Each structure stands twice: as C-alpha cells, then as structure tokens.
PDB file of C-alpha atoms in Angstrom:
ATOM      1  CA  UNK A   1      31.018 -44.895 -46.123  1.00 51.00           C
ATOM      2  CA  UNK A   2      30.296 -43.904 -50.103  1.00 49.00           C
ATOM      3  CA  UNK A   3      33.016 -46.207 -51.034  1.00 48.00           C
ATOM      4  CA  UNK A   4      31.869 -48.926 -48.513  1.00 48.00           C
ATOM      5  CA  UNK A   5      27.854 -48.771 -49.902  1.00 50.00           C
ATOM      6  CA  UNK A   6      29.821 -48.792 -53.710  1.00 48.00           C
ATOM      7  CA  UNK A   7      32.127 -51.830 -52.225  1.00 51.00           C
ATOM      8  CA  UNK A   8      29.232 -53.576 -51.139  1.00 53.00           C
ATOM      9  CA  UNK A   9      26.679 -52.945 -54.017  1.00 50.00           C
ATOM     10  CA  UNK A  10      29.968 -54.122 -56.752  1.00 60.00           C
ATOM     11  CA  UNK A  11      30.185 -57.591 -54.320  1.00 59.00           C
ATOM     12  CA  UNK A  12      26.189 -58.382 -54.828  1.00 61.00           C
ATOM     13  CA  UNK A  13      25.942 -57.627 -58.211  1.00 64.00           C
ATOM     14  CA  UNK A  14      28.391 -59.864 -59.196  1.00 60.00           C
ATOM     15  CA  UNK A  15      27.012 -62.263 -56.885  1.00 65.00           C
ATOM     16  CA  UNK A  16      23.708 -61.429 -58.357  1.00 60.00           C
ATOM     17  CA  UNK A  17      25.925 -61.968 -62.270  1.00 60.00           C
ATOM     18  CA  UNK A  18      27.392 -65.184 -60.975  1.00 55.00           C
ATOM     19  CA  UNK A  19      24.249 -66.843 -59.708  1.00 63.00           C
ATOM     20  CA  UNK A  20      22.707 -65.946 -63.833  1.00 56.00           C
ATOM     21  CA  UNK A  21      24.930 -67.586 -65.916  1.00 50.00           C
ATOM     22  CA  UNK A  22      25.298 -70.391 -63.279  1.00 55.00           C
ATOM     23  CA  UNK A  23      21.385 -70.759 -63.862  1.00 56.00           C
ATOM     24  CA  UNK A  24      22.089 -69.585 -67.568  1.00 52.00           C
ATOM     25  CA  UNK A  25      24.995 -71.928 -68.679  1.00 51.00           C
ATOM     26  CA  UNK A  26      22.777 -75.073 -66.354  1.00 56.00           C
ATOM     27  CA  UNK A  27      19.782 -73.767 -69.094  1.00 57.00           C
ATOM     28  CA  UNK A  28      20.814 -74.220 -71.096  1.00 59.00           C
ATOM     29  CA  UNK A  29      23.000 -77.916 -70.607  1.00 60.00           C
ATOM     30  CA  UNK A  30      20.123 -79.017 -69.182  1.00 62.00           C
ATOM     31  CA  UNK A  31      17.925 -81.528 -71.673  1.00 67.00           C
ATOM     32  CA  UNK A  32      14.968 -80.495 -73.565  1.00 76.00           C
ATOM     33  CA  UNK A  33      12.431 -83.175 -74.066  1.00 79.00           C
ATOM     34  CA  UNK A  34      10.455 -82.376 -77.539  1.00 84.00           C
ATOM     35  CA  UNK A  35       8.005 -83.848 -77.474  1.00 85.00           C
ATOM     36  CA  UNK A  36       7.617 -86.449 -80.297  1.00 86.00           C
ATOM     37  CA  UNK A  37       5.031 -87.845 -83.215  1.00 89.00           C
ATOM     38  CA  UNK A  38       3.081 -90.790 -83.242  1.00 90.00           C
ATOM     39  CA  UNK A  39       0.010 -92.307 -81.822  1.00 92.00           C
ATOM     40  CA  UNK A  40      -1.856 -90.464 -78.975  1.00 89.00           C
ATOM     41  CA  UNK A  41      -3.136 -92.692 -76.442  1.00 89.00           C
ATOM     42  CA  UNK A  42      -5.497 -91.488 -73.379  1.00 88.00           C
ATOM     43  CA  UNK A  43      -1.868 -92.205 -70.431  1.00 90.00           C
ATOM     44  CA  UNK A  44      -0.528 -89.470 -69.044  1.00 91.00           C
ATOM     45  CA  UNK A  45       2.999 -90.214 -67.592  1.00 88.00           C
ATOM     46  CA  UNK A  46       5.958 -88.210 -65.266  1.00 87.00           C
ATOM     47  CA  UNK A  47       8.294 -86.982 -67.048  1.00 85.00           C
ATOM     48  CA  UNK A  48      11.285 -86.236 -65.157  1.00 79.00           C
ATOM     49  CA  UNK A  49      12.949 -83.618 -67.748  1.00 79.00           C
ATOM     50  CA  UNK A  50       9.839 -81.740 -67.749  1.00 81.00           C
ATOM     51  CA  UNK A  51       8.938 -82.312 -64.040  1.00 81.00           C
ATOM     52  CA  UNK A  52       5.378 -83.169 -64.704  1.00 86.00           C
ATOM     53  CA  UNK A  53       2.561 -85.772 -66.625  1.00 90.00           C
ATOM     54  CA  UNK A  54       3.222 -85.576 -69.915  1.00 89.00           C
ATOM     55  CA  UNK A  55       0.969 -87.173 -72.310  1.00 90.00           C
ATOM     56  CA  UNK A  56       2.891 -90.797 -73.883  1.00 90.00           C
ATOM     57  CA  UNK A  57       2.945 -90.883 -77.641  1.00 90.00           C
ATOM     58  CA  UNK A  58       3.780 -94.331 -79.432  1.00 91.00           C
ATOM     59  CA  UNK A  59       6.065 -94.609 -82.576  1.00 89.00           C
ATOM     60  CA  UNK A  60       4.076 -97.590 -83.612  1.00 90.00           C
ATOM     61  CA  UNK A  61      -0.348 -97.925 -82.465  1.00 89.00           C
ATOM     62  CA  UNK A  62      -0.615-100.127 -80.424  1.00 85.00           C
ATOM     63  CA  UNK A  63       2.998-101.127 -79.075  1.00 89.00           C
ATOM     64  CA  UNK A  64       4.295 -99.608 -76.661  1.00 84.00           C
ATOM     65  CA  UNK A  65       8.513 -99.918 -75.948  1.00 82.00           C
ATOM     66  CA  UNK A  66       9.457 -99.661 -72.403  1.00 75.00           C
ATOM     67  CA  UNK A  67      13.715 -98.686 -71.553  1.00 73.00           C
ATOM     68  CA  UNK A  68      14.166 -98.698 -67.637  1.00 68.00           C
ATOM     69  CA  UNK A  69      17.785 -97.800 -67.302  1.00 66.00           C
ATOM     70  CA  UNK A  70      19.832 -98.938 -63.535  1.00 62.00           C
ATOM     71  CA  UNK A  71      20.645 -97.052 -61.144  1.00 57.00           C
ATOM     72  CA  UNK A  72      21.848 -93.213 -62.102  1.00 54.00           C
ATOM     73  CA  UNK A  73      24.601 -92.576 -59.343  1.00 51.00           C
ATOM     74  CA  UNK A  74      25.302 -89.220 -60.921  1.00 51.00           C
ATOM     75  CA  UNK A  75      21.416 -87.692 -60.489  1.00 50.00           C
ATOM     76  CA  UNK A  76      18.250 -87.750 -59.055  1.00 52.00           C
ATOM     77  CA  UNK A  77      16.489 -90.615 -58.659  1.00 54.00           C
ATOM     78  CA  UNK A  78      13.198 -91.029 -61.110  1.00 56.00           C
ATOM     79  CA  UNK A  79      11.512 -94.027 -59.008  1.00 64.00           C
ATOM     80  CA  UNK A  80      10.642 -93.510 -55.563  1.00 65.00           C
ATOM     81  CA  UNK A  81      13.111 -95.895 -52.656  1.00 70.00           C
ATOM     82  CA  UNK A  82      12.494 -99.405 -50.958  1.00 72.00           C
ATOM     83  CA  UNK A  83      13.997 -98.255 -47.520  1.00 78.00           C
ATOM     84  CA  UNK A  84      14.011 -99.587 -43.708  1.00 80.00           C
ATOM     85  CA  UNK A  85      12.504 -98.259 -40.480  1.00 79.00           C
ATOM     86  CA  UNK A  86      14.063 -94.859 -40.723  1.00 75.00           C
ATOM     87  CA  UNK A  87      13.894 -93.548 -43.727  1.00 73.00           C
ATOM     88  CA  UNK A  88      18.293 -96.154 -43.314  1.00 77.00           C
ATOM     89  CA  UNK A  89      18.501 -97.220 -46.829  1.00 77.00           C
ATOM     90  CA  UNK A  90      19.409-100.841 -47.776  1.00 75.00           C
ATOM     91  CA  UNK A  91      23.488-100.865 -48.179  1.00 74.00           C
ATOM     92  CA  UNK A  92      25.721-103.914 -49.159  1.00 74.00           C
ATOM     93  CA  UNK A  93      28.217-101.499 -46.439  1.00 78.00           C
ATOM     94  CA  UNK A  94      25.890-100.639 -43.628  1.00 79.00           C
ATOM     95  CA  UNK A  95      25.172-103.815 -44.225  1.00 81.00           C
ATOM     96  CA  UNK A  96      21.183-104.245 -43.463  1.00 81.00           C
ATOM     97  CA  UNK A  97      20.392-105.825 -46.836  1.00 82.00           C
ATOM     98  CA  UNK A  98      18.146-109.060 -47.596  1.00 84.00           C
ATOM     99  CA  UNK A  99      18.678-111.911 -49.110  1.00 85.00           C
ATOM    100  CA  UNK A 100      15.938-113.647 -51.289  1.00 86.00           C
ATOM    101  CA  UNK A 101      16.530-116.455 -49.461  1.00 87.00           C
ATOM    102  CA  UNK A 102      15.931-114.688 -45.978  1.00 87.00           C
ATOM    103  CA  UNK A 103      13.488-113.397 -48.145  1.00 87.00           C
ATOM    104  CA  UNK A 104      11.352-116.128 -49.075  1.00 88.00           C
ATOM    105  CA  UNK A 105      10.940-117.383 -45.412  1.00 88.00           C
ATOM    106  CA  UNK A 106       8.049-115.527 -44.540  1.00 89.00           C
ATOM    107  CA  UNK A 107       7.054-114.244 -48.295  1.00 91.00           C
ATOM    108  CA  UNK A 108       6.295-114.404 -51.496  1.00 90.00           C
ATOM    109  CA  UNK A 109       6.675-112.858 -54.499  1.00 90.00           C
ATOM    110  CA  UNK A 110       2.823-111.979 -54.774  1.00 92.00           C
ATOM    111  CA  UNK A 111       3.253-110.221 -51.324  1.00 93.00           C
ATOM    112  CA  UNK A 112       6.136-108.412 -52.713  1.00 91.00           C
ATOM    113  CA  UNK A 113       4.416-107.659 -55.749  1.00 93.00           C
ATOM    114  CA  UNK A 114       1.631-105.627 -53.753  1.00 95.00           C
ATOM    115  CA  UNK A 115       3.410-104.151 -51.784  1.00 93.00           C
ATOM    116  CA  UNK A 116       4.733-102.006 -54.944  1.00 91.00           C
ATOM    117  CA  UNK A 117       0.943-101.817 -55.948  1.00 95.00           C
ATOM    118  CA  UNK A 118      -0.441-100.529 -52.925  1.00 94.00           C
ATOM    119  CA  UNK A 119       2.363 -97.581 -53.910  1.00 91.00           C
ATOM    120  CA  UNK A 120       3.361 -95.110 -56.166  1.00 89.00           C
ATOM    121  CA  UNK A 121       5.942 -96.429 -58.148  1.00 86.00           C
ATOM    122  CA  UNK A 122       6.911 -92.263 -58.070  1.00 84.00           C
ATOM    123  CA  UNK A 123       7.188 -92.684 -54.064  1.00 85.00           C
ATOM    124  CA  UNK A 124      10.196 -94.411 -51.296  1.00 81.00           C
ATOM    125  CA  UNK A 125       9.018 -97.455 -49.849  1.00 84.00           C
ATOM    126  CA  UNK A 126       9.864 -98.310 -46.328  1.00 84.00           C
ATOM    127  CA  UNK A 127      10.304-101.967 -45.575  1.00 85.00           C
ATOM    128  CA  UNK A 128       9.162-103.144 -42.428  1.00 87.00           C
ATOM    129  CA  UNK A 129       6.736-106.057 -40.550  1.00 88.00           C
ATOM    130  CA  UNK A 130       4.381-104.573 -40.574  1.00 91.00           C
ATOM    131  CA  UNK A 131       3.835-103.453 -44.850  1.00 91.00           C
ATOM    132  CA  UNK A 132       5.147-106.736 -45.317  1.00 92.00           C
ATOM    133  CA  UNK A 133       1.814-107.467 -43.276  1.00 94.00           C
ATOM    134  CA  UNK A 134      -0.712-105.564 -44.657  1.00 95.00           C
ATOM    135  CA  UNK A 135       0.333-106.907 -47.959  1.00 95.00           C
ATOM    136  CA  UNK A 136       0.127-110.299 -47.576  1.00 94.00           C
ATOM    137  CA  UNK A 137      -3.569-109.567 -45.363  1.00 95.00           C
ATOM    138  CA  UNK A 138      -4.563-107.580 -49.053  1.00 96.00           C
ATOM    139  CA  UNK A 139      -4.004-110.783 -51.096  1.00 94.00           C
ATOM    140  CA  UNK A 140      -5.313-112.882 -48.568  1.00 92.00           C
ATOM    141  CA  UNK A 141      -8.549-110.416 -48.620  1.00 94.00           C
ATOM    142  CA  UNK A 142      -8.660-110.654 -52.501  1.00 95.00           C
ATOM    143  CA  UNK A 143      -7.653-114.108 -52.967  1.00 91.00           C
ATOM    144  CA  UNK A 144     -10.406-115.355 -50.398  1.00 90.00           C
ATOM    145  CA  UNK A 145     -12.584-113.608 -52.280  1.00 93.00           C
ATOM    146  CA  UNK A 146     -11.880-114.820 -55.653  1.00 92.00           C
ATOM    147  CA  UNK A 147     -12.507-118.415 -54.586  1.00 88.00           C
ATOM    148  CA  UNK A 148     -15.893-117.769 -52.231  1.00 89.00           C
ATOM    149  CA  UNK A 149     -16.980-116.196 -55.654  1.00 89.00           C
ATOM    150  CA  UNK A 150     -16.419-118.988 -57.537  1.00 86.00           C
ATOM    151  CA  UNK A 151     -17.699-121.755 -54.992  1.00 85.00           C
ATOM    152  CA  UNK A 152     -21.056-119.648 -54.455  1.00 87.00           C
ATOM    153  CA  UNK A 153     -21.096-120.182 -58.710  1.00 85.00           C
ATOM    154  CA  UNK A 154     -20.062-123.454 -57.890  1.00 81.00           C
ATOM    155  CA  UNK A 155     -23.494-124.522 -55.478  1.00 80.00           C
ATOM    156  CA  UNK A 156     -21.202-124.784 -52.995  1.00 76.00           C
ATOM    157  CA  UNK A 157     -21.330-121.791 -50.930  1.00 74.00           C
ATOM    158  CA  UNK A 158     -25.599-120.355 -49.807  1.00 71.00           C
ATOM    159  CA  UNK A 159     -24.890-117.860 -47.489  1.00 68.00           C
ATOM    160  CA  UNK A 160     -25.527-114.122 -48.636  1.00 72.00           C
ATOM    161  CA  UNK A 161     -27.930-112.138 -50.660  1.00 82.00           C
ATOM    162  CA  UNK A 162     -26.318-110.460 -53.349  1.00 88.00           C
ATOM    163  CA  UNK A 163     -27.948-107.108 -54.807  1.00 90.00           C
ATOM    164  CA  UNK A 164     -27.141-107.668 -58.861  1.00 88.00           C
ATOM    165  CA  UNK A 165     -27.944-104.118 -59.570  1.00 91.00           C
ATOM    166  CA  UNK A 166     -25.938-102.852 -57.222  1.00 93.00           C
ATOM    167  CA  UNK A 167     -23.071-106.035 -57.965  1.00 92.00           C
ATOM    168  CA  UNK A 168     -22.772-105.418 -61.254  1.00 92.00           C
ATOM    169  CA  UNK A 169     -22.927-100.931 -60.350  1.00 93.00           C
ATOM    170  CA  UNK A 170     -19.955-101.246 -58.631  1.00 95.00           C
ATOM    171  CA  UNK A 171     -17.694-103.171 -60.913  1.00 94.00           C
ATOM    172  CA  UNK A 172     -18.348-100.704 -63.757  1.00 94.00           C
ATOM    173  CA  UNK A 173     -17.599 -97.917 -60.860  1.00 96.00           C
ATOM    174  CA  UNK A 174     -14.338 -99.854 -60.392  1.00 96.00           C
ATOM    175  CA  UNK A 175     -13.390-101.021 -64.181  1.00 94.00           C
ATOM    176  CA  UNK A 176     -13.682 -96.882 -64.716  1.00 95.00           C
ATOM    177  CA  UNK A 177     -11.311 -96.037 -61.795  1.00 96.00           C
ATOM    178  CA  UNK A 178      -8.993 -98.666 -62.324  1.00 96.00           C
ATOM    179  CA  UNK A 179      -8.735 -97.203 -66.283  1.00 95.00           C
ATOM    180  CA  UNK A 180      -8.054 -93.759 -64.949  1.00 95.00           C
ATOM    181  CA  UNK A 181      -6.103 -94.235 -62.286  1.00 95.00           C
ATOM    182  CA  UNK A 182      -3.451 -97.077 -64.497  1.00 94.00           C
ATOM    183  CA  UNK A 183      -3.538 -93.798 -67.466  1.00 94.00           C
ATOM    184  CA  UNK A 184      -2.977 -91.042 -65.036  1.00 93.00           C
ATOM    185  CA  UNK A 185       0.870 -92.311 -63.946  1.00 92.00           C
ATOM    186  CA  UNK A 186       0.447 -95.589 -63.664  1.00 92.00           C
ATOM    187  CA  UNK A 187      -0.907 -95.300 -60.335  1.00 95.00           C
ATOM    188  CA  UNK A 188      -1.068 -98.356 -58.824  1.00 95.00           C
ATOM    189  CA  UNK A 189      -2.265 -96.885 -55.811  1.00 95.00           C
ATOM    190  CA  UNK A 190      -5.710 -95.967 -56.378  1.00 96.00           C
ATOM    191  CA  UNK A 191      -6.331 -98.510 -58.627  1.00 96.00           C
ATOM    192  CA  UNK A 192      -5.683-100.474 -55.674  1.00 97.00           C
ATOM    193  CA  UNK A 193      -7.640 -99.477 -53.753  1.00 97.00           C
ATOM    194  CA  UNK A 194     -10.933 -99.624 -56.087  1.00 97.00           C
ATOM    195  CA  UNK A 195     -10.193-102.628 -56.019  1.00 97.00           C
ATOM    196  CA  UNK A 196     -10.262-103.653 -52.880  1.00 97.00           C
ATOM    197  CA  UNK A 197     -13.671-101.405 -52.261  1.00 97.00           C
ATOM    198  CA  UNK A 198     -15.659-103.659 -54.586  1.00 97.00           C
ATOM    199  CA  UNK A 199     -13.912-106.564 -52.544  1.00 97.00           C
ATOM    200  CA  UNK A 200     -15.381-105.436 -49.540  1.00 96.00           C
ATOM    201  CA  UNK A 201     -19.346-104.054 -50.966  1.00 95.00           C
ATOM    202  CA  UNK A 202     -18.881-108.060 -52.881  1.00 94.00           C
ATOM    203  CA  UNK A 203     -17.527-109.642 -49.513  1.00 92.00           C
ATOM    204  CA  UNK A 204     -20.846-108.179 -46.911  1.00 92.00           C
ATOM    205  CA  UNK A 205     -23.374-109.167 -49.824  1.00 91.00           C
ATOM    206  CA  UNK A 206     -22.063-112.885 -49.878  1.00 89.00           C
ATOM    207  CA  UNK A 207     -21.600-113.239 -45.991  1.00 85.00           C
ATOM    208  CA  UNK A 208     -24.903-110.950 -44.609  1.00 79.00           C
ATOM    209  CA  UNK A 209     -26.216-112.385 -41.577  1.00 66.00           C
ATOM    210  CA  UNK A 210     -24.930-115.535 -42.915  1.00 55.00           C
ATOM    211  CA  UNK A 211     -28.104-116.950 -43.479  1.00 55.00           C
ATOM    212  CA  UNK A 212     -29.062-119.214 -46.572  1.00 56.00           C
ATOM    213  CA  UNK A 213     -29.470-116.859 -49.936  1.00 55.00           C
ATOM    214  CA  UNK A 214     -32.634-116.565 -51.149  1.00 53.00           C
ATOM    215  CA  UNK A 215     -31.351-115.487 -54.346  1.00 57.00           C
ATOM    216  CA  UNK A 216     -28.475-116.539 -57.371  1.00 64.00           C
ATOM    217  CA  UNK A 217     -27.800-114.873 -58.841  1.00 71.00           C
ATOM    218  CA  UNK A 218     -24.661-116.342 -59.920  1.00 84.00           C
ATOM    219  CA  UNK A 219     -23.997-113.571 -62.744  1.00 86.00           C
ATOM    220  CA  UNK A 220     -22.378-110.621 -61.100  1.00 88.00           C
ATOM    221  CA  UNK A 221     -20.521-112.592 -58.621  1.00 90.00           C
ATOM    222  CA  UNK A 222     -18.522-114.543 -62.004  1.00 88.00           C
ATOM    223  CA  UNK A 223     -18.159-111.084 -62.876  1.00 90.00           C
ATOM    224  CA  UNK A 224     -16.735-109.965 -60.801  1.00 93.00           C
ATOM    225  CA  UNK A 225     -14.865-113.092 -60.224  1.00 91.00           C
ATOM    226  CA  UNK A 226     -13.422-112.774 -63.619  1.00 89.00           C
ATOM    227  CA  UNK A 227     -12.845-108.895 -63.708  1.00 92.00           C
ATOM    228  CA  UNK A 228     -10.142-109.851 -60.693  1.00 94.00           C
ATOM    229  CA  UNK A 229      -9.320-112.363 -61.217  1.00 91.00           C
ATOM    230  CA  UNK A 230      -8.009-110.679 -65.490  1.00 90.00           C
ATOM    231  CA  UNK A 231      -6.975-107.877 -63.847  1.00 94.00           C
ATOM    232  CA  UNK A 232      -5.063-108.734 -61.225  1.00 94.00           C
ATOM    233  CA  UNK A 233      -3.382-111.184 -63.449  1.00 91.00           C
ATOM    234  CA  UNK A 234      -2.394-108.048 -65.911  1.00 92.00           C
ATOM    235  CA  UNK A 235      -0.319-106.590 -62.336  1.00 93.00           C
ATOM    236  CA  UNK A 236       1.518-110.086 -62.103  1.00 91.00           C
ATOM    237  CA  UNK A 237      -0.576-110.731 -59.119  1.00 91.00           C
ATOM    238  CA  UNK A 238      -0.943-114.716 -59.532  1.00 83.00           C
ATOM    239  CA  UNK A 239      -3.828-117.463 -57.924  1.00 73.00           C
ATOM    240  CA  UNK A 240      -3.300-119.176 -55.871  1.00 61.00           C
ATOM    241  CA  UNK A 241      -2.399-122.633 -57.817  1.00 48.00           C
ATOM    242  CA  UNK A 242      -5.231-125.475 -57.847  1.00 47.00           C
ATOM    243  CA  UNK A 243      -3.659-129.216 -57.935  1.00 40.00           C
ATOM    244  CA  UNK A 244      -3.506-130.969 -60.495  1.00 39.00           C
ATOM    245  CA  UNK A 245      -5.362-133.060 -59.644  1.00 42.00           C
ATOM    246  CA  UNK A 246      -8.322-130.972 -60.043  1.00 46.00           C
ATOM    247  CA  UNK A 247     -11.363-132.341 -61.603  1.00 55.00           C
ATOM    248  CA  UNK A 248     -15.038-132.726 -61.478  1.00 63.00           C
ATOM    249  CA  UNK A 249     -14.362-135.871 -59.315  1.00 68.00           C
ATOM    250  CA  UNK A 250     -12.327-134.780 -57.245  1.00 74.00           C
ATOM    251  CA  UNK A 251     -14.234-132.154 -56.335  1.00 75.00           C
ATOM    252  CA  UNK A 252     -17.912-134.970 -55.898  1.00 78.00           C
ATOM    253  CA  UNK A 253     -16.375-137.081 -53.143  1.00 81.00           C
ATOM    254  CA  UNK A 254     -14.910-133.335 -51.502  1.00 83.00           C
ATOM    255  CA  UNK A 255     -17.752-132.627 -51.973  1.00 84.00           C
ATOM    256  CA  UNK A 256     -19.549-135.290 -50.739  1.00 86.00           C
ATOM    257  CA  UNK A 257     -16.806-135.686 -47.559  1.00 87.00           C
ATOM    258  CA  UNK A 258     -17.963-131.961 -46.981  1.00 87.00           C
ATOM    259  CA  UNK A 259     -21.701-132.646 -45.883  1.00 88.00           C
ATOM    260  CA  UNK A 260     -21.767-135.446 -44.215  1.00 90.00           C
ATOM    261  CA  UNK A 261     -18.815-133.377 -41.761  1.00 90.00           C
ATOM    262  CA  UNK A 262     -20.962-130.786 -41.888  1.00 89.00           C
ATOM    263  CA  UNK A 263     -24.175-132.969 -41.249  1.00 90.00           C
ATOM    264  CA  UNK A 264     -21.636-134.020 -37.852  1.00 91.00           C
ATOM    265  CA  UNK A 265     -20.907-131.194 -37.253  1.00 90.00           C
ATOM    266  CA  UNK A 266     -24.232-129.223 -36.663  1.00 90.00           C
ATOM    267  CA  UNK A 267     -25.096-132.887 -35.067  1.00 89.00           C
ATOM    268  CA  UNK A 268     -22.520-131.750 -32.348  1.00 89.00           C
ATOM    269  CA  UNK A 269     -23.355-127.864 -31.812  1.00 89.00           C
ATOM    270  CA  UNK A 270     -27.267-128.685 -31.093  1.00 89.00           C
ATOM    271  CA  UNK A 271     -26.393-131.446 -28.660  1.00 88.00           C
ATOM    272  CA  UNK A 272     -26.565-129.665 -25.318  1.00 87.00           C
ATOM    273  CA  UNK A 273     -24.623-129.183 -23.900  1.00 89.00           C
ATOM    274  CA  UNK A 274     -22.434-128.794 -27.462  1.00 90.00           C
ATOM    275  CA  UNK A 275     -20.822-131.838 -28.198  1.00 91.00           C
ATOM    276  CA  UNK A 276     -17.455-131.011 -27.511  1.00 91.00           C
ATOM    277  CA  UNK A 277     -15.618-133.428 -28.239  1.00 90.00           C
ATOM    278  CA  UNK A 278     -17.588-134.761 -31.953  1.00 91.00           C
ATOM    279  CA  UNK A 279     -16.122-130.421 -32.844  1.00 91.00           C
ATOM    280  CA  UNK A 280     -12.475-131.090 -32.483  1.00 91.00           C
ATOM    281  CA  UNK A 281     -12.018-133.956 -34.410  1.00 91.00           C
ATOM    282  CA  UNK A 282     -14.797-132.268 -37.073  1.00 90.00           C
ATOM    283  CA  UNK A 283     -11.778-129.388 -36.771  1.00 91.00           C
ATOM    284  CA  UNK A 284      -8.407-131.916 -36.967  1.00 89.00           C
ATOM    285  CA  UNK A 285     -10.890-133.213 -40.574  1.00 88.00           C
ATOM    286  CA  UNK A 286      -9.913-129.457 -41.042  1.00 88.00           C
ATOM    287  CA  UNK A 287      -6.140-128.846 -40.454  1.00 86.00           C
ATOM    288  CA  UNK A 288      -6.189-132.706 -42.452  1.00 82.00           C
ATOM    289  CA  UNK A 289      -7.639-131.470 -45.569  1.00 82.00           C
ATOM    290  CA  UNK A 290      -6.008-127.459 -45.384  1.00 80.00           C
ATOM    291  CA  UNK A 291      -1.863-129.703 -45.645  1.00 72.00           C
ATOM    292  CA  UNK A 292      -3.644-131.700 -48.151  1.00 69.00           C
ATOM    293  CA  UNK A 293      -4.297-128.029 -49.868  1.00 70.00           C
ATOM    294  CA  UNK A 294      -7.342-127.856 -48.987  1.00 81.00           C
ATOM    295  CA  UNK A 295      -8.834-124.995 -47.135  1.00 84.00           C
ATOM    296  CA  UNK A 296     -12.009-125.582 -45.869  1.00 88.00           C
ATOM    297  CA  UNK A 297     -14.426-122.564 -45.046  1.00 86.00           C
ATOM    298  CA  UNK A 298     -17.414-122.976 -41.424  1.00 86.00           C
ATOM    299  CA  UNK A 299     -20.618-120.926 -41.629  1.00 80.00           C
ATOM    300  CA  UNK A 300     -22.970-121.018 -39.103  1.00 73.00           C
ATOM    301  CA  UNK A 301     -24.468-124.209 -41.144  1.00 76.00           C
ATOM    302  CA  UNK A 302     -22.825-124.199 -43.346  1.00 80.00           C
ATOM    303  CA  UNK A 303     -19.100-125.213 -45.251  1.00 84.00           C
ATOM    304  CA  UNK A 304     -17.583-124.006 -48.224  1.00 84.00           C
ATOM    305  CA  UNK A 305     -13.687-125.023 -49.639  1.00 84.00           C
ATOM    306  CA  UNK A 306     -11.319-124.085 -52.046  1.00 80.00           C
ATOM    307  CA  UNK A 307      -8.496-124.850 -52.820  1.00 71.00           C
ATOM    308  CA  UNK A 308      -5.322-123.709 -51.983  1.00 64.00           C
TER     309      UNK A 308
END
C-alpha cells in the first residue's frame, strides 16, 4: 500500500513538474510588450500581448501609423469575425460566402459600414437579414434627420418647437461621449448610441405635435446638422448624393411647385368628404418626384423635400 501511494505521489509530482516546465516555456516564448517612448495621447487600445488596454503612444506627434495584418491562421484572432446565423463561419468550402455583387443588390456600402460601427471591432458580427435591416434603419434615420435639419434651417420645414438650450446641451454632451468612446479602444458602438440619442431628441423637437413652430432657433439645429455630417463622414458614412443640378434656381422651382401641391392637398383634405381623387394625384406627384431623386415628406398642413 505504501509503495502504491508513493507511486501516485511520484506520478503527480512528475505531472506538476511537466506542467511547470511547459508553462515556463510558453512564458519565455511569449513576446513581451515594452512600452514605447514617444508622444502620449488620450487614446487607449487593446493590446493582445498584455490582454488589456494600454495607452496609445505615437512615435511622431499627431501622426498615427497603423499596420493591419491579415488573418493569423496559426493563432487566435485579434478582432471579431463576421459569421452567418448560428455562428457559422463563411467559407469557400461550405459555399456560403456572399459576393460583393450579390451584397450590393440589397445593401449599400454605407449599410455595411454602419453594421461595423454598431458593434465593437473585437466582437463578432452575425451577418443576417435582421441585423442588416437594423443597420439600414439607422442609416436612413440619420440621413433623414440631417435632411430635416437642413430643411428647417432653409425655412422649408416649419413644424416643431426647438428648445435651443436643451439641444445645445445635448450636442455638447454627445461630443464628449463620442470622444470618450472613440478614445476608449475605438468603441464605435458606444459612440453611435450617443449619436442616435442626439438624433432622437432632435427628431422629437422637429416633429413635436406637427404644429407650426413659434421659434426660429436655426443656430442650434444647424450646429447639430453640421456636427453629425462631420462625424459621420469621419466614420466613413457618406451623405446621400445630391444632384449636380441642385442650385438656388432649381430649389426655387421645386419650392413653388410643392407650394402649389400643398395648396391643392389642403383643399382636398378640407372637403367633406375628402376629395380622394385629388389626394391620389398628390401622392402620384410625390412618387414621380421620388424617381427624380427628390424625397417629399407630407406634414399636417405643410410639406418638406430633400435630395435623395
């Protein structure tokens, strides 16, 4: 019995020694990260060697040089993967990849960029129709809001009640939250949630009760529109392409035409019963303008338009 116990102890000791040797070998072979000397920034990034966030230090002040490697098939991934539903990886052997041509039949480059922005770069992305619909919805919401802001500033959108102090305060808070999120390991997900919250508050003001506005606080609305356009451009989201024919004369023609349509539509709505024939023709006009790249939005007693 004593011999058997001694044998067990010996075997256990050998296993522990082997484990220690292997651990030490892995530790010695593991590359060490030496904090570089250079210019400090307020940005922190995830370091796959230290397994934690470390300060981003630049060799040259205000100049960032970034090397992006390809897939490291011999080691764990540093960033998240795009998978299909059920955590199924896209693979040529499985014949479940999506070509660029097939993708562009349903979605745009902006939609893919938005999909990536809504998730942290170190998290995986499940590529499904439901997820893409969310990315499309957010992209459209941002685009529509910026167009509404521009229409409000130009005087083509007269509804809503703008609380200038609240809007400026929210804009300042959004700037701070977006900056902090991007400085914290480029957390675009948090940044986008801050931006979406700004749009939510702004939309509520612009479309409040659909009543004519008694305020004309265009400065706050213009500041929000300008900030959103700039930050989205930096994040790779391009604004809807405007026609090269867009100039003051063309805008005036569209304004006059839509004023006429608005008068006809109001007259049709005031009839008892409503003049459905005229209302249908007004809808047809809106559809025709849409094919020309002009989006018309009807409000209670007004209408606004924007380029697609």
